[in-house]
Amino acid sequence: MAEEVQTHAAHHEAPSGWVRKYVFSTDHKVIGIQYYMLALFSVLVGVGLSVLIRLNLAWPGTEISILGTLFPEGAPGGIMTPEFYLAMLTMHGTIMVFFVLTTAPQGGFGNYFLPIQIGADDMAFPILNMLSFWVTFLALAVIMAAFFVEGGAPISGWTAYPPLSALGEIAGPGLGTGQSLWVVSIALFCVASLLGALNFITTTIDMRAKGLTMMRLPLTVWGWFVTAILGLLAFGVLLSAGVLLLLDRWAGTSFFIPGGLVVSDQAIDHTGGSPLLWQHLFWFFGHPEVYIAILPGMGAVSHILATFARKPVFGYNAMAFAIIAIGAVSFIVWGHHMFLSGMSPYTAIVFSLTTTAVAVPSAIKTFNWLGTLWGGRIQLTTAMLYALGFVSLFVSGGVTGLFLNQPAVDVYLHDTYFVVGHFHMIMGVAAIFGIFAATYYWFSKMFGRHLNEFWGKVHFWITFVGVYCIFMPMHNLGIGGQPRRYAELTAFDFLQPLVSLQQFISIAAFITAAAQIIFVANFVYSLFKGRVAEMNPWRATTIEWEVPSPPPHDNFGGKFPVVYRGPYEYSVPGAEEDFVPQTAPDARGSTG
Amino acid sequence: MILAVTIWLITIVSTVLMVGKYWWFPEVASAHGGDLDRQFMLTLVVTGVVFILAQVGLGYAVARYRDGAGKVANYTHGSEKLEVIWTVATTVVFFAMVIPGQSIWADLYLAETPEDALRIEVTGQQFAWNIRYPGPDGEFGRLAPDLIDDEGGNPLGLDLSDTAAQDDLVLPIMAIPLGKPIELLLRSKDVTHAFSVRELRVKQDLVPGLLIPIQFTATRTGRFEIACAELCGLQHYNMRSFLEVLSEADFAQWLKDQAEE
Amino acid sequence: MERAKFIFALVMAGVLVASCGGGGGDAEPAADEAPAPAADAKPAPDLSQAGSVAGKVSFGGTTPKNARIRMDADPVCVKEHSGIVRSQDVLIGDDGALINTFVWVKSGLEQYGFDTPAEPVTLDQKGCIYTPHVLGIQTRQKLQVLNSDGTTHNVHPLPRNNREWNQSQRAKGKPLVRSFPRAEIMIPVKCNVHPWMKAYIGVVPHPYYAVTGTDGAFSIENLPPGDYVIEAWHEKFGVQEQQVTVQASEAKEVSFEFSG
């Protein structure tokens, strides 16, 4: 590996005390692992909640005595109430979107690998980085507390539309203290994400190794970089919305509450606000958030497909520009969540067309992934299986977007299970598949040991078939007219033919959720007993594979890499090996 | 190969779920509903083709290019020609599908309401629907929030000192005449709700502080369920009413019956 | 490898502690279980020479017409009734008897402490109507809410002085059992699924209360001798109060007349 002796500003000594080393660490790798673990904890909670959700949907009124003990108010006698269902639903959505899909790909893998892949010894602002994690941690602690306060967790959904979320307990249980904790948690999360975004952007712009031009960046870095820009522009808006909502709740302001409301016979003493203001602010954040969740996954999948197809990424420039295009357009499409919200119907047409435009770069990405596979020499490692699963899910979840972006079709499908199926497919499981692919790919680098491939594949097969069984039929539920966020299907005649399908989905969900135990067991076991990993087990080209597993404190031992070529030089004719590292000065790949 | 077969099987099952129509739309009951369904079917065909081609291609690539002895990967960085082709192709196909469909939306939301439309006000509250007919004078009377009394039978706070209010009829259920343009005026007492009737292909949020009009014409008689489609609180799943489409004569009789004290 | 173990253990433990510990710390004891006010320390009254207050509440105005209640959105409710259902907000019996007036001893008992009765007070939901419409309960006494209907209700008391709650109850579901720790006249109870449904609960710190029946009569028994303020409350006509002195073993007559 070529190197450059470097006098970098961000260089800092390895700390010695264990608190500075493992808890309040400024090392991007430790922070990356902390984020990942936080996401792992959160995803287990989130999946647990989804099991309860599925149980209540398919078999309402089932008695589970342990629930009665844990939540005497939400599930008296062990039977879930509709309000408990909605609390679980709100927390499932919030925890998954914020604490899993936003933290694991960006805070976790991005933190760990972005500096290494660009040849930097750390992030540009290590202390800010540490602060960013601990504020996220605080946000998680605050939202978890909402489960246990009087009235329980909020029931207003992860979108927390006012006036429901603004009026307090009068509008429903959980909308008092629980809802306040929710807003505080989200506001903290926004602050943390802003800090993180600043760091990612500065690091990518300022700290790239010599020779590493923007168009030589691994596509992972493009994913994280554009995600950080989206985060910087989006989280600030959600933060301000959250502060306004808190003011409405605590200080008697009326940003979101109009005059003349009467709730449960009680006149509400507010006037002049607009519920739509929240929706605009929320979705101005909320739509880019979808891409915050999926862009790092797209980057990782491109990276992994190239590695295991032993081929350069097909259309690298198109892939990078598609990421930028998706990011840019994502800021002018938020209105497609609001076609039926009462906003001007003229704007609906504009938002419909901008949303259609997102489909184009998304299609470009899919074509190029197929192009990357075409003519390759595909090695079906677990990481590769998950990357291929991602492509399949991305297509399945993507095409249904072309129904929902049409306001006329959305009149029927809006707020039905068609939407639930669509967004779970694409921002839920596709993004999770990106995370799994990255985990199976990079675990060895992060922990110096391999995950077990056999159990990894078992995990993949159950999960892959499982998620299709869960989320595909949801589109049919939506076509049948099933509204989302219904605690049970008992109240309407037209829902009765859909019960059997809901039960099928629930069974698939239980099996798929149980299969995640395999992953957790594999993860914990491999952490301590896994096969020891060499430096470059996948024979890959990018810089993270040129450092030990795990890398030392400053990644490169003070000898910084120099980059000579693009990131995905696989199967170069005439080369000694079927990969040529970015840092190899010689085109034949000899590292001497 | 197993992966390819699995992906293809998933594709086949997904396609069958859509083509077989086992869980499907109810028979349409409104004038615009047919256009909406046709636009849905057009979209289903276009996206279905994209879906099938992409999944089959993915499965094929995995099966065909699986690593094996003596295989060499094709060293290529892509093709600008292909990039241009599929960028232009997807742009043309997607926009050609989406743009004409906007006319259905325009008919529903941008068109002038016909002069002879029957106006009915719909007010949501946790967790009930209040349907108000203007009565013989054709005018909705004044509402005063401080007169609201659910228990005393005045859920909207109808101000009877206003003569226009005296013949207003407030009901928990709705009936409409067949074939006559209907304009609903949607409002809410407390939080955001959404009015939806599957058969009519109608859905619209009820936003506190706003009065939102929607229009449609029913094309077949029947009794349909009104469901709330926007999370409004703990009994959201139970916020139900009925909409009955009656012949003009039956509707007139129904109104008369309901007006009895 | 040591590093990995450390981080794993620390982070998982940290998150768990923060969530459970943090949650536990935030969980205030529910108001229902809040420690009882110092009433227990006060002596029980001497009832050996107890008297009583009884009388009638009547209405002098023109009887208002009760509005028609339309239950058509829930066929289960409709089935429970034949003919037109009317509002229960003002019910006048024979001779202008004002039904559903809550009569209670407003003051004069402050020096006494009272045991909380063990048997619960029952509020039933039947035919999508609360039975009884007006009821009294002692502080901390158990309120048992039944659902005899084949449809789902939500039980939503709207107190000013006690904790608000709002709970769904399935068709023929298990009884909800709650209590109110603080005195309050009156707590409205509402079902949001059937908005016409309303009940009123008078929470008093002693057992001296009554609700007028179809004859407008009430009777408060076993009252120790003393000076009292008796209050009558009606949901539409407001409150009236009267000063009375009850001598040893005296049966005092008190009447109220509301005029609307």
mmCIF file of C-alpha atoms in Angstrom, chain B residues 41-254:
data_model
loop_
_atom_site.group_PDB
_atom_site.id
_atom_site.type_symbol
_atom_site.label_atom_id
_atom_site.label_comp_id
_atom_site.label_asym_id
_atom_site.label_seq_id
_atom_site.Cartn_x
_atom_site.Cartn_y
_atom_site.Cartn_z
ATOM 1 C CA MET B 41 -55.335 -0.761 -14.112
ATOM 2 C CA LEU B 42 -53.140 1.118 -16.590
ATOM 3 C CA THR B 43 -50.628 1.780 -13.834
ATOM 4 C CA LEU B 44 -50.835 -1.835 -12.722
ATOM 5 C CA VAL B 45 -50.025 -3.065 -16.226
ATOM 6 C CA VAL B 46 -47.107 -0.650 -16.741
ATOM 7 C CA THR B 47 -45.560 -1.186 -13.321
ATOM 8 C CA GLY B 48 -46.357 -4.884 -13.530
ATOM 9 C CA VAL B 49 -44.295 -5.183 -16.695
ATOM 10 C CA VAL B 50 -41.437 -3.230 -15.085
ATOM 11 C CA PHE B 51 -41.701 -5.385 -11.954
ATOM 12 C CA ILE B 52 -41.715 -8.680 -13.837
ATOM 13 C CA LEU B 53 -38.893 -7.717 -16.196
ATOM 14 C CA ALA B 54 -36.691 -6.468 -13.363
ATOM 15 C CA GLN B 55 -37.283 -9.495 -11.116
ATOM 16 C CA VAL B 56 -36.922 -12.008 -13.926
ATOM 17 C CA GLY B 57 -33.776 -10.211 -15.094
ATOM 18 C CA LEU B 58 -32.350 -10.214 -11.582
ATOM 19 C CA GLY B 59 -33.042 -13.924 -11.183
ATOM 20 C CA TYR B 60 -31.613 -14.641 -14.610
ATOM 21 C CA ALA B 61 -28.427 -12.675 -13.931
ATOM 22 C CA VAL B 62 -27.872 -14.513 -10.657
ATOM 23 C CA ALA B 63 -28.417 -17.922 -12.253
ATOM 24 C CA ARG B 64 -26.525 -17.222 -15.455
ATOM 25 C CA TYR B 65 -23.487 -15.460 -14.019
ATOM 26 C CA ARG B 66 -22.951 -17.556 -10.920
ATOM 27 C CA ASP B 67 -19.244 -18.016 -10.172
ATOM 28 C CA GLY B 68 -17.751 -21.218 -11.501
ATOM 29 C CA ALA B 69 -14.533 -22.754 -12.688
ATOM 30 C CA GLY B 70 -13.012 -20.971 -15.658
ATOM 31 C CA LYS B 71 -15.499 -18.117 -15.609
ATOM 32 C CA VAL B 72 -14.156 -14.631 -16.191
ATOM 33 C CA ALA B 73 -16.034 -11.478 -15.340
ATOM 34 C CA ASN B 74 -16.571 -8.959 -18.084
ATOM 35 C CA TYR B 75 -14.450 -5.875 -17.333
ATOM 36 C CA THR B 76 -16.689 -2.936 -18.205
ATOM 37 C CA HIS B 77 -17.499 0.417 -16.624
ATOM 38 C CA GLY B 78 -20.828 0.703 -18.335
ATOM 39 C CA SER B 79 -22.254 2.135 -21.458
ATOM 40 C CA GLU B 80 -23.283 5.732 -21.951
ATOM 41 C CA LYS B 81 -25.555 4.661 -24.743
ATOM 42 C CA LEU B 82 -27.454 2.299 -22.479
ATOM 43 C CA GLU B 83 -27.658 4.949 -19.749
ATOM 44 C CA VAL B 84 -29.219 7.406 -22.200
ATOM 45 C CA ILE B 85 -31.614 4.782 -23.545
ATOM 46 C CA TRP B 86 -33.001 3.681 -20.218
ATOM 47 C CA THR B 87 -33.102 7.191 -18.797
ATOM 48 C CA VAL B 88 -35.107 8.453 -21.743
ATOM 49 C CA ALA B 89 -37.259 5.315 -21.878
ATOM 50 C CA THR B 90 -38.265 5.418 -18.214
ATOM 51 C CA THR B 91 -38.869 9.157 -18.350
ATOM 52 C CA VAL B 92 -41.143 8.809 -21.369
ATOM 53 C CA VAL B 93 -43.042 5.769 -20.062
ATOM 54 C CA PHE B 94 -43.584 7.088 -16.547
ATOM 55 C CA PHE B 95 -44.641 10.582 -17.539
ATOM 56 C CA ALA B 96 -46.801 9.298 -20.387
ATOM 57 C CA MET B 97 -48.620 7.214 -17.824
ATOM 58 C CA VAL B 98 -48.893 9.851 -15.105
ATOM 59 C CA ILE B 99 -49.720 13.025 -17.018
ATOM 60 C CA PRO B 100 -52.994 11.930 -18.684
ATOM 61 C CA GLY B 101 -54.217 10.591 -15.340
ATOM 62 C CA GLN B 102 -54.153 14.104 -13.916
ATOM 63 C CA SER B 103 -57.363 14.874 -15.786
ATOM 64 C CA ILE B 104 -59.272 12.573 -13.411
ATOM 65 C CA TRP B 105 -58.004 14.572 -10.470
ATOM 66 C CA ALA B 106 -58.885 17.800 -12.270
ATOM 67 C CA ASP B 107 -62.444 16.562 -12.887
ATOM 68 C CA LEU B 108 -62.797 15.714 -9.219
ATOM 69 C CA TYR B 109 -61.167 18.661 -7.534
ATOM 70 C CA LEU B 110 -60.750 21.502 -10.016
ATOM 71 C CA ALA B 111 -64.038 21.426 -11.920
ATOM 72 C CA GLU B 112 -66.852 23.858 -11.096
ATOM 73 C CA THR B 113 -69.593 22.386 -8.951
ATOM 74 C CA PRO B 114 -72.793 22.056 -10.983
ATOM 75 C CA GLU B 115 -75.522 24.573 -10.090
ATOM 76 C CA ASP B 116 -78.011 21.872 -9.171
ATOM 77 C CA ALA B 117 -75.679 19.955 -6.874
ATOM 78 C CA LEU B 118 -77.145 18.810 -3.580
ATOM 79 C CA ARG B 119 -75.053 20.240 -0.763
ATOM 80 C CA ILE B 120 -74.567 18.185 2.370
ATOM 81 C CA GLU B 121 -72.311 19.101 5.257
ATOM 82 C CA VAL B 122 -70.236 16.414 6.973
ATOM 83 C CA THR B 123 -68.724 17.119 10.381
ATOM 84 C CA GLY B 124 -66.381 14.653 12.012
ATOM 85 C CA GLN B 125 -65.831 14.289 15.711
ATOM 86 C CA GLN B 126 -64.208 11.691 17.915
ATOM 87 C CA PHE B 127 -65.675 9.139 16.869
ATOM 88 C CA ALA B 128 -68.870 9.904 15.014
ATOM 89 C CA TRP B 129 -70.140 11.491 11.828
ATOM 90 C CA ASN B 130 -72.668 14.328 11.780
ATOM 91 C CA ILE B 131 -74.436 14.767 8.473
ATOM 92 C CA ARG B 132 -76.350 18.014 7.974
ATOM 93 C CA TYR B 133 -78.957 18.651 5.298
ATOM 94 C CA PRO B 134 -79.910 22.287 4.754
ATOM 95 C CA GLY B 135 -83.645 21.561 4.747
ATOM 96 C CA PRO B 136 -86.256 22.997 2.381
ATOM 97 C CA ASP B 137 -84.711 26.497 2.388
ATOM 98 C CA GLY B 138 -81.518 25.092 0.903
ATOM 99 C CA GLU B 139 -79.414 27.080 3.359
ATOM 100 C CA PHE B 140 -77.280 25.923 6.231
ATOM 101 C CA GLY B 141 -78.071 27.796 9.440
ATOM 102 C CA ARG B 142 -75.618 29.391 11.824
ATOM 103 C CA LEU B 143 -73.501 27.235 14.125
ATOM 104 C CA ALA B 144 -72.236 28.364 17.498
ATOM 105 C CA PRO B 145 -69.597 26.169 19.151
ATOM 106 C CA ASP B 146 -70.796 27.086 22.652
ATOM 107 C CA LEU B 147 -74.227 25.596 21.892
ATOM 108 C CA ILE B 148 -72.738 22.196 21.151
ATOM 109 C CA ASP B 149 -74.521 19.570 23.236
ATOM 110 C CA ASP B 150 -74.042 15.968 22.137
ATOM 111 C CA GLU B 151 -76.195 14.659 24.973
ATOM 112 C CA GLY B 152 -79.010 17.102 24.290
ATOM 113 C CA GLY B 153 -79.175 16.238 20.596
ATOM 114 C CA ASN B 154 -77.356 19.289 19.227
ATOM 115 C CA PRO B 155 -73.931 17.912 18.265
ATOM 116 C CA LEU B 156 -73.140 20.774 15.888
ATOM 117 C CA GLY B 157 -74.278 23.664 18.052
ATOM 118 C CA LEU B 158 -77.086 24.639 15.678
ATOM 119 C CA ASP B 159 -78.240 28.149 16.588
ATOM 120 C CA LEU B 160 -82.036 28.004 16.369
ATOM 121 C CA SER B 161 -82.328 31.778 16.655
ATOM 122 C CA ASP B 162 -81.220 31.793 13.037
ATOM 123 C CA THR B 163 -84.243 31.033 10.864
ATOM 124 C CA ALA B 164 -82.074 29.239 8.314
ATOM 125 C CA ALA B 165 -81.061 26.799 11.063
ATOM 126 C CA GLN B 166 -84.572 25.826 12.077
ATOM 127 C CA ASP B 167 -85.152 23.422 9.196
ATOM 128 C CA ASP B 168 -81.622 22.011 9.171
ATOM 129 C CA LEU B 169 -81.523 18.284 9.683
ATOM 130 C CA VAL B 170 -78.562 16.764 11.541
ATOM 131 C CA LEU B 171 -78.234 12.984 11.307
ATOM 132 C CA PRO B 172 -75.614 10.361 12.065
ATOM 133 C CA ILE B 173 -76.180 8.649 8.701
ATOM 134 C CA MET B 174 -76.344 9.827 5.118
ATOM 135 C CA ALA B 175 -78.492 9.180 2.093
ATOM 136 C CA ILE B 176 -78.085 10.678 -1.365
ATOM 137 C CA PRO B 177 -80.125 10.550 -4.550
ATOM 138 C CA LEU B 178 -78.909 8.488 -7.479
ATOM 139 C CA GLY B 179 -77.505 10.339 -10.461
ATOM 140 C CA LYS B 180 -77.593 13.779 -8.908
ATOM 141 C CA PRO B 181 -74.351 15.757 -8.394
ATOM 142 C CA ILE B 182 -73.474 15.876 -4.707
ATOM 143 C CA GLU B 183 -71.268 18.413 -3.030
ATOM 144 C CA LEU B 184 -70.023 17.494 0.425
ATOM 145 C CA LEU B 185 -68.705 20.229 2.683
ATOM 146 C CA LEU B 186 -66.277 18.638 5.097
ATOM 147 C CA ARG B 187 -65.340 19.995 8.509
ATOM 148 C CA SER B 188 -64.258 18.724 11.896
ATOM 149 C CA LYS B 189 -65.087 19.582 15.482
ATOM 150 C CA ASP B 190 -61.882 18.358 17.060
ATOM 151 C CA VAL B 191 -59.055 16.557 15.256
ATOM 152 C CA THR B 192 -58.303 15.581 11.674
ATOM 153 C CA HIS B 193 -60.501 12.819 10.258
ATOM 154 C CA ALA B 194 -60.990 11.556 6.715
ATOM 155 C CA PHE B 195 -64.253 10.761 4.979
ATOM 156 C CA SER B 196 -64.013 7.677 2.831
ATOM 157 C CA VAL B 197 -66.472 5.485 0.991
ATOM 158 C CA ARG B 198 -64.823 2.707 -0.968
ATOM 159 C CA GLU B 199 -67.578 2.166 -3.534
ATOM 160 C CA LEU B 200 -67.714 5.854 -4.415
ATOM 161 C CA ARG B 201 -63.913 6.071 -4.739
ATOM 162 C CA VAL B 202 -64.099 9.111 -2.496
ATOM 163 C CA LYS B 203 -61.724 10.052 0.294
ATOM 164 C CA GLN B 204 -60.904 13.424 1.772
ATOM 165 C CA ASP B 205 -59.446 14.702 5.038
ATOM 166 C CA LEU B 206 -61.650 16.723 7.375
ATOM 167 C CA VAL B 207 -59.353 19.383 8.771
ATOM 168 C CA PRO B 208 -60.275 21.441 11.830
ATOM 169 C CA GLY B 209 -60.505 25.075 10.851
ATOM 170 C CA LEU B 210 -61.134 24.355 7.161
ATOM 171 C CA LEU B 211 -64.283 23.776 5.136
ATOM 172 C CA ILE B 212 -63.307 21.426 2.320
ATOM 173 C CA PRO B 213 -65.690 20.743 -0.583
ATOM 174 C CA ILE B 214 -65.700 17.559 -2.637
ATOM 175 C CA GLN B 215 -68.069 16.508 -5.397
ATOM 176 C CA PHE B 216 -69.223 13.284 -6.977
ATOM 177 C CA THR B 217 -72.268 11.624 -8.505
ATOM 178 C CA ALA B 218 -73.503 8.208 -7.442
ATOM 179 C CA THR B 219 -74.251 5.740 -10.227
ATOM 180 C CA ARG B 220 -75.783 2.779 -8.443
ATOM 181 C CA THR B 221 -78.030 2.318 -5.465
ATOM 182 C CA GLY B 222 -76.872 0.529 -2.369
ATOM 183 C CA ARG B 223 -75.915 0.921 1.243
ATOM 184 C CA PHE B 224 -72.213 1.596 1.806
ATOM 185 C CA GLU B 225 -70.064 2.037 4.875
ATOM 186 C CA ILE B 226 -68.466 5.376 5.682
ATOM 187 C CA ALA B 227 -65.064 4.869 7.300
ATOM 188 C CA CYS B 228 -62.639 7.284 8.895
ATOM 189 C CA ALA B 229 -59.317 7.138 7.091
ATOM 190 C CA GLU B 230 -57.144 9.476 9.138
ATOM 191 C CA LEU B 231 -55.957 8.506 12.616
ATOM 192 C CA CYS B 232 -58.219 10.388 15.023
ATOM 193 C CA GLY B 233 -57.747 8.656 18.366
ATOM 194 C CA LEU B 234 -58.351 5.441 20.244
ATOM 195 C CA GLN B 235 -61.629 4.448 18.555
ATOM 196 C CA HIS B 236 -60.512 5.445 15.046
ATOM 197 C CA TYR B 237 -61.157 1.893 13.833
ATOM 198 C CA ASN B 238 -64.725 2.173 15.037
ATOM 199 C CA MET B 239 -65.698 5.505 13.460
ATOM 200 C CA ARG B 240 -68.355 4.281 11.132
ATOM 201 C CA SER B 241 -71.558 5.362 9.488
ATOM 202 C CA PHE B 242 -73.659 4.482 6.470
ATOM 203 C CA LEU B 243 -74.304 6.095 3.151
ATOM 204 C CA GLU B 244 -77.343 4.968 1.235
ATOM 205 C CA VAL B 245 -77.790 5.753 -2.431
ATOM 206 C CA LEU B 246 -81.527 5.940 -3.166
ATOM 207 C CA SER B 247 -83.633 6.749 -6.181
ATOM 208 C CA GLU B 248 -84.785 10.401 -6.269
ATOM 209 C CA ALA B 249 -88.247 9.431 -5.023
ATOM 210 C CA ASP B 250 -86.980 7.226 -2.237
ATOM 211 C CA PHE B 251 -84.550 9.905 -1.198
ATOM 212 C CA ALA B 252 -87.293 12.526 -0.918
ATOM 213 C CA GLN B 253 -89.330 10.133 1.207
ATOM 214 C CA TRP B 254 -86.302 9.299 3.359
#
